[in-house]
CSV table of C-alpha atoms in Angstrom, one decimal:
chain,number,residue,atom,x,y,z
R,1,UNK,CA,8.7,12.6,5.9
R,2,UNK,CA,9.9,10.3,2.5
R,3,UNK,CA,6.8,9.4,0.8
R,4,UNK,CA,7.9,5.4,1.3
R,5,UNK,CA,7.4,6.4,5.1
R,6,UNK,CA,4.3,8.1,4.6
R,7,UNK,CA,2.5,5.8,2.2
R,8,UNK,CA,4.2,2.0,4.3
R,9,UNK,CA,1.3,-0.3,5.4
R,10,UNK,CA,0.8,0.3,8.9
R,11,UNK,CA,0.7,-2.4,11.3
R,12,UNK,CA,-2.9,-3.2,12.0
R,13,UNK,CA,-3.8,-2.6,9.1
R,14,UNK,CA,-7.6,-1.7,8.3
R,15,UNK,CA,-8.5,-1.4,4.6
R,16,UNK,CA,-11.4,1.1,5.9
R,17,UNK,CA,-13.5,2.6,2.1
R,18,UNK,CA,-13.3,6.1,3.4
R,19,UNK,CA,-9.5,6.1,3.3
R,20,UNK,CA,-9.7,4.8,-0.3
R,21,UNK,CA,-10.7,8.7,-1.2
R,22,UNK,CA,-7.7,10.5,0.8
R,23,UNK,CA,-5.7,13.0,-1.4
R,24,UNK,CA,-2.8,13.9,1.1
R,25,UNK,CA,-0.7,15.3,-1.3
R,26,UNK,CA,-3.6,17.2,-3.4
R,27,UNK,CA,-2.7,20.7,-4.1
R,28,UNK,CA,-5.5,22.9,-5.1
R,29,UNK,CA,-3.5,26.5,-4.3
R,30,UNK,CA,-5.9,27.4,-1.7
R,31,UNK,CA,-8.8,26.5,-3.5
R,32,UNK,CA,-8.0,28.9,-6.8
R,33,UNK,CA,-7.9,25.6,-8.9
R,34,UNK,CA,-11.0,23.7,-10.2
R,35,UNK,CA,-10.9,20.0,-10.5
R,36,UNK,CA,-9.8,19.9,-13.8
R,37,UNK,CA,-6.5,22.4,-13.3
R,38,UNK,CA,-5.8,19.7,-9.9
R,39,UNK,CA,-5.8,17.2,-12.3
R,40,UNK,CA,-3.7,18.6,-14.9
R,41,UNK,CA,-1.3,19.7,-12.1
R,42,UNK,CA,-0.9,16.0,-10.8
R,43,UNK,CA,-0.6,14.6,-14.1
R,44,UNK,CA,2.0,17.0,-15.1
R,45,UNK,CA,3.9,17.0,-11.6
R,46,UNK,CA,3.8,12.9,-12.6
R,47,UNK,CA,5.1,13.2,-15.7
R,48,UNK,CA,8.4,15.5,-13.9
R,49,UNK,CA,8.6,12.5,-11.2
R,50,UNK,CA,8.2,9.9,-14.2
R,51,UNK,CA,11.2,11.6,-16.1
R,52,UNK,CA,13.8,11.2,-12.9
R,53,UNK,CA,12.8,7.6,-12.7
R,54,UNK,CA,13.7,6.8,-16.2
R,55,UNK,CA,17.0,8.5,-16.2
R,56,UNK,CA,17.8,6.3,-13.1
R,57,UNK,CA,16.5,3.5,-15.4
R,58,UNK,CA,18.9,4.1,-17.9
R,59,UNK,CA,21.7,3.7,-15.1
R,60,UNK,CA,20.1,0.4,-13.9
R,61,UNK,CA,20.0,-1.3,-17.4
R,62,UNK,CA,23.5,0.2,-18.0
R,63,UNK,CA,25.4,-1.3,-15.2
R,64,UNK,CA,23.3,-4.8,-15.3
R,65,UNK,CA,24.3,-5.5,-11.3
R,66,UNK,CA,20.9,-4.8,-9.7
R,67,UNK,CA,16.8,-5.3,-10.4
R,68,UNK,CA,13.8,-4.0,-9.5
R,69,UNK,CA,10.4,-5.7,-9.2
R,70,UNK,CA,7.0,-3.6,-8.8
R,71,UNK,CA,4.2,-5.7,-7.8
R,72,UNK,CA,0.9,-4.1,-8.1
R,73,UNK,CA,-2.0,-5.6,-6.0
R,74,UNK,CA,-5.8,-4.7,-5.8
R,75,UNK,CA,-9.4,-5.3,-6.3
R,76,UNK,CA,-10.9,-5.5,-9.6
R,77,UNK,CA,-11.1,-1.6,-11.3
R,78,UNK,CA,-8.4,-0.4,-8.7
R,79,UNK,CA,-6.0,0.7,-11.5
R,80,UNK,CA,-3.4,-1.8,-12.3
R,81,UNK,CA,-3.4,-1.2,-16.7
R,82,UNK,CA,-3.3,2.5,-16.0
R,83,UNK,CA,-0.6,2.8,-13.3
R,84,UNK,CA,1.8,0.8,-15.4
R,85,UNK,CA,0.5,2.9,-18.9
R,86,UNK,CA,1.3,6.4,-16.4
R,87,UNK,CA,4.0,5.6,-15.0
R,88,UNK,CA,6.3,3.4,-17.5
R,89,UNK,CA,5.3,4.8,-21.0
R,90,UNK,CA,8.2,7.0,-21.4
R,91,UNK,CA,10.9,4.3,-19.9
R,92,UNK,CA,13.3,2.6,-22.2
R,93,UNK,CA,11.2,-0.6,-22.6
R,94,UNK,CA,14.7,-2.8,-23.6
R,95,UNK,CA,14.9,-2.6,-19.5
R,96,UNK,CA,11.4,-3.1,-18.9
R,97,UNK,CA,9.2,-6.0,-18.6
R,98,UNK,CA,5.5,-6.0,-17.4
R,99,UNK,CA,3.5,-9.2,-16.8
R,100,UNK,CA,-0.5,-9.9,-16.0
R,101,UNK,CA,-1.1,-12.6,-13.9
R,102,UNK,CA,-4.2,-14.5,-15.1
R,103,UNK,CA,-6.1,-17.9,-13.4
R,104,UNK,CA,-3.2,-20.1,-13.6
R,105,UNK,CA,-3.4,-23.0,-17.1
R,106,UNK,CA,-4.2,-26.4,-16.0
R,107,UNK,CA,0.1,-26.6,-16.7
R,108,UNK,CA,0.7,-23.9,-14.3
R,109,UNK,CA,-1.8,-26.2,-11.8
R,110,UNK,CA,0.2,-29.0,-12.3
R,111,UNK,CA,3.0,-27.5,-10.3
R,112,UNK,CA,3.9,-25.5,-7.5
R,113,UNK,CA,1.9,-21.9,-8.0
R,114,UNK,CA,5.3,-19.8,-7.6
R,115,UNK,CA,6.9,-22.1,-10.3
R,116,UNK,CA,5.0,-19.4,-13.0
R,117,UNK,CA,5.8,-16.5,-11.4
R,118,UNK,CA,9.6,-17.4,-10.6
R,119,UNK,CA,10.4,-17.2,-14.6
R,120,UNK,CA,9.2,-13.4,-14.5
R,121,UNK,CA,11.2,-11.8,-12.1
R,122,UNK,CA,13.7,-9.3,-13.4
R,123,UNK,CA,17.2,-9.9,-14.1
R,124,UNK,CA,20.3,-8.1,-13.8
R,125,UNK,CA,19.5,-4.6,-14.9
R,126,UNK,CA,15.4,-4.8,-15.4
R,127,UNK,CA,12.7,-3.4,-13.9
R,128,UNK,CA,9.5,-5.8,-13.8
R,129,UNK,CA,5.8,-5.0,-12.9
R,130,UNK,CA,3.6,-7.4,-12.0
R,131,UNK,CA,-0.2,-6.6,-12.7
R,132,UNK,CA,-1.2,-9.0,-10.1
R,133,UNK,CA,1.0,-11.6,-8.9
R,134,UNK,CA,1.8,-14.7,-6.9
R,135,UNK,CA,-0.3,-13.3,-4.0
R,136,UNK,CA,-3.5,-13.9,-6.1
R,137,UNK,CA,-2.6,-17.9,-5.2
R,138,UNK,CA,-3.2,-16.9,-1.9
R,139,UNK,CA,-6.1,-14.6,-1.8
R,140,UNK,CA,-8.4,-16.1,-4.4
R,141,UNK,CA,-8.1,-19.7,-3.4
R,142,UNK,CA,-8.7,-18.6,0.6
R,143,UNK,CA,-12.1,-16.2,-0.5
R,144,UNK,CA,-13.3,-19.4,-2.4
R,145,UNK,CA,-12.2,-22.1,0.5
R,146,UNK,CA,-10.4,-24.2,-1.8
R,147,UNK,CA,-7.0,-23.6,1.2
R,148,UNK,CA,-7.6,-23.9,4.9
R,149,UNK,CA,-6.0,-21.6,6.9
R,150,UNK,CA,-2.8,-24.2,7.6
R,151,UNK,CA,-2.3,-23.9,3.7
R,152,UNK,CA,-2.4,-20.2,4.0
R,153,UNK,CA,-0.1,-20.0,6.6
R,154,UNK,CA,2.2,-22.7,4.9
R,155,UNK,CA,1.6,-20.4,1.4
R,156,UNK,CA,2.7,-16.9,3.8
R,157,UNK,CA,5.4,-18.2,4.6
R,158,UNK,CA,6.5,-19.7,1.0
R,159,UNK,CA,6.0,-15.6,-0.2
R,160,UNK,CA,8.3,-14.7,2.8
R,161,UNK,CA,11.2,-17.3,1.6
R,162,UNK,CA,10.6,-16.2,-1.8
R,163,UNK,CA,10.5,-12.8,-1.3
R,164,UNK,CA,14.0,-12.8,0.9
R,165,UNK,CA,15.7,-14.8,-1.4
R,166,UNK,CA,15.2,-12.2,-4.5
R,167,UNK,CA,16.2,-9.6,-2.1
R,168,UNK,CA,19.5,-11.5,-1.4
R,169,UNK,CA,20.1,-12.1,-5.4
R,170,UNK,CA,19.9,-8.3,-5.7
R,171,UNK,CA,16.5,-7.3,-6.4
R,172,UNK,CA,14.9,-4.5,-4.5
R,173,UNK,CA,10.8,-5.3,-3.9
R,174,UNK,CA,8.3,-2.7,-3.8
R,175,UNK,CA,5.0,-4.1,-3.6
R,176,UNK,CA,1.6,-1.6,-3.8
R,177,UNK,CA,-1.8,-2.3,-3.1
R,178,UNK,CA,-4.0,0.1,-4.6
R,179,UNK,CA,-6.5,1.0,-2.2
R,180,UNK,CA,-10.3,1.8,-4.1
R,181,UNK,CA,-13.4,2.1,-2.2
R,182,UNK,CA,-16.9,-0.1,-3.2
R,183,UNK,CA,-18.4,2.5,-4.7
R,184,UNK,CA,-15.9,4.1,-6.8
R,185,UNK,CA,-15.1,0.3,-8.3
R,186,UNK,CA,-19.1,0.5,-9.1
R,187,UNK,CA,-18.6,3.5,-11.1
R,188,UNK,CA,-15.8,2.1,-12.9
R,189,UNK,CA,-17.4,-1.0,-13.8
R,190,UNK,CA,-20.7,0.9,-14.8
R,191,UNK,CA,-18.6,3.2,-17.1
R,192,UNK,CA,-16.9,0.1,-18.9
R,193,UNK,CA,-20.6,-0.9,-19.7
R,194,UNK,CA,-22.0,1.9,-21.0
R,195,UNK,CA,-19.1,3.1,-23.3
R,196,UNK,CA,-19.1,-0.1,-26.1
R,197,UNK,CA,-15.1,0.9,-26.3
R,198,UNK,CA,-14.8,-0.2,-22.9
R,199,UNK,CA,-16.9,-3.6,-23.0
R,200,UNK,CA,-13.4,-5.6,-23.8
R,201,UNK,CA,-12.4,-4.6,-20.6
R,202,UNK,CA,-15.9,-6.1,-18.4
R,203,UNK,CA,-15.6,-9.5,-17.2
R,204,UNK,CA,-18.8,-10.9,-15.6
R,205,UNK,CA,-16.7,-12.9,-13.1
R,206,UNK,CA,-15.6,-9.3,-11.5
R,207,UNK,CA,-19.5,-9.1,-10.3
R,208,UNK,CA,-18.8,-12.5,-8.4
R,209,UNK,CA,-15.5,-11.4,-6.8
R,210,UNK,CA,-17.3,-7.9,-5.9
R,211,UNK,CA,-19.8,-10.1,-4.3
R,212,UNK,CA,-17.3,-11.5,-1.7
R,213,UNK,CA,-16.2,-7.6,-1.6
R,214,UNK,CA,-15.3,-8.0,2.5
R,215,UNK,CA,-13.8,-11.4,2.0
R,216,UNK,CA,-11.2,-10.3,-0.2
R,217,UNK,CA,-10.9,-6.7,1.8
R,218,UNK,CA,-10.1,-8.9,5.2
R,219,UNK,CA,-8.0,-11.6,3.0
R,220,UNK,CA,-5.9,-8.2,1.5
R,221,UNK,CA,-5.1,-7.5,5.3
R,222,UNK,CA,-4.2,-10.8,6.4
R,223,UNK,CA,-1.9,-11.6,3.2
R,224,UNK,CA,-0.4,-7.5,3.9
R,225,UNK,CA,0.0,-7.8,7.3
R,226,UNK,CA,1.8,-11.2,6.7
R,227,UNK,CA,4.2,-10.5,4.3
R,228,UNK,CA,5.2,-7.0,5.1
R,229,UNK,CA,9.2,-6.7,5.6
R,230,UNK,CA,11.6,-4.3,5.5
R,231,UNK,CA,13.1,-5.7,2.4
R,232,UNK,CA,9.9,-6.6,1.0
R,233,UNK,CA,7.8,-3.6,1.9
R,234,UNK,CA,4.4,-2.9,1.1
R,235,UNK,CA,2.6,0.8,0.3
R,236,UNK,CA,-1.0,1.7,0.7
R,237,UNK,CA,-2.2,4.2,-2.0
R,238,UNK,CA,-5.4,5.5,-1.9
R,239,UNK,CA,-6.7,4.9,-5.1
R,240,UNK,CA,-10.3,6.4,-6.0
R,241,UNK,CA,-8.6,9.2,-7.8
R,242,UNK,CA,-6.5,8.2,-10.9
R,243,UNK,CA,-4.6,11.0,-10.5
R,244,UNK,CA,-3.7,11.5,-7.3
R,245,UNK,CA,-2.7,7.5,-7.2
R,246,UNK,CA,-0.4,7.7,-9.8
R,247,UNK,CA,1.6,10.8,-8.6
R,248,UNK,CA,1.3,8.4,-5.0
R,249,UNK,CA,3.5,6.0,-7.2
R,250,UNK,CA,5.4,8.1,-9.1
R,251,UNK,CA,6.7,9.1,-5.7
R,252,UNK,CA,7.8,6.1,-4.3
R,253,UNK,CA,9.1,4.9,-7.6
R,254,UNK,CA,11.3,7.4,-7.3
R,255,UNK,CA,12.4,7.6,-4.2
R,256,UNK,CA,12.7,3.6,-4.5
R,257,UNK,CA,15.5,3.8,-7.4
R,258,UNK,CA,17.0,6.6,-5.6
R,259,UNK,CA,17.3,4.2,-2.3
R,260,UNK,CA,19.3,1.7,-5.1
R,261,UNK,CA,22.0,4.4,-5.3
R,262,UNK,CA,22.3,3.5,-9.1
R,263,UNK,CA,25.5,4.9,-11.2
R,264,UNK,CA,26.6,4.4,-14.7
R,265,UNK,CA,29.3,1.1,-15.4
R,266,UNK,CA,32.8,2.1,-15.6
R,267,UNK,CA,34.2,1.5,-18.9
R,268,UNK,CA,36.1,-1.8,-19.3
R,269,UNK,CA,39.3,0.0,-21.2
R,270,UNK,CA,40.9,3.7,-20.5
R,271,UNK,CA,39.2,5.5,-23.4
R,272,UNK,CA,40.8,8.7,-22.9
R,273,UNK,CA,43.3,7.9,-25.4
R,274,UNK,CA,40.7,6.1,-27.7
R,275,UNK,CA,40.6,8.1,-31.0
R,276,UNK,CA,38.0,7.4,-34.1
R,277,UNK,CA,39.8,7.6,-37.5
């Protein structure tokens, strides 16, 4: 089975915490390896994954026909910043644009909520990532009740419209939501206060959204379940280990941009007869 089988939401979907620690593609040779080895094995087995994608890059920012936009959804701690540092470090960034979604300015407010996110998506020949997207203008707004649930339905179907109309303009969607359990986002967020190099990276406000930890889980579901499509597909990775969730990815990046059937331009002249004096 292709990993973007494997890993598609299912219908129904359940965001159950015990499924946030799964490691189906783990490999610990029959129990000869320690945790450590596993690790290095995943990270290095990511890095060969990693490598294919960024020759298929070069193919996609040569010819300039098609684009790609990741969007990477999840709670707070879940692993947005290092998914896009593992997986996209080693990719030719002229191709390659990343953006972080904050609370939208009081200018953003003033118009539609997709009107910020419509001047990010990639053009012909790019690959963008979206650390959080226009699906946080569904989910926080509905946790807080600031939308009722006609306004959600009304803002589904906006992300439907949107979505279909990129995929008919030549982008290819692939849309993850990285699946972490309570307890591991505790440790996480624990870590980042007792390590002073990491305090840049705790917001107080994440205690308030971990608060409401179910609302968001059951909103996650709801906003999945809704939007899921063929063309706009979307892929639960288990994401307590940092490891195993990026090798998830590196996966079904791969696979994705091999789906694209990507080649390299054909030249514009006949240069078998070019010579260089």
């Amino acid at each position: 089975m292709k990993m973007l089988e494997r890993f598609r939401a299912p219908k129904n979907l359940v965001l159950d915490d015990a499924r946030a620690g799964d490691k189906p593609l783990r490999d610990d040779d029959n129990g000869k390896l320690k945790n450590g080895a596993i690790k290095e094995r995943e990270r290095a087995l990511t890095a060969e994954l990693t490598a294919q994608s960024a020759q298929l890059q070069e193919k996609l920012y040569a010819a300039r026909e098609r684009k790609l936009l990741l969007i990477l959804q999840g709670m707070d701690t879940s692993g947005k910043d290092g998914t896009v540092s593992a997986l996209f470090s080693h990719i030719n960034p002229m191709g390659l644009r990343a953006t972080a979604f904050a609370a939208p300015t009081v200018r953003e407010k003033s118009r539609d909520y997709l009107w910020r996110v419509h001047a990010h998506v990639p053009g012909n020949g790019e690959i963008a990532i979206f650390n959080r997207s226009h699906y946080e203008d569904v989910l926080v707004p509905r946790v807080l009740g600031d939308i009722d649930g006609k306004e959600i339905k009304r803002r589904y179907a906006h992300i439907r419209d949107f979505e279909r109309m990129l995929h008919e303009t030549g982008t290819t969607i692939m849309k993850v939501f990285l699946h972490i359990s309570k307890d591991e986002q505790r440790k996480r967020l624990q870590a980042r206060l007792d390590d002073p190099e990491k305090h840049w990276k705790f917001d107080p406000a994440d205690l308030t959204a971990r608060e409401k930890w179910d609302d968001y889980r059951h909103a996650y579901q709801d906003a999945i379940e809704a939007t899921d499509a063929d063309h706009a597909p979307w892929y639960i990775v288990p994401a307590d280990s940092k490891t195993h969730r990026n090798l998830i990815i590196a996966h079904l990046l791969l696979e994705t941009m091999q789906g694209m059937k990507l080649d390299w331009p054909q030249p514009k002249a006949d240069l078998s007869k070019v010579k260089i004096d």
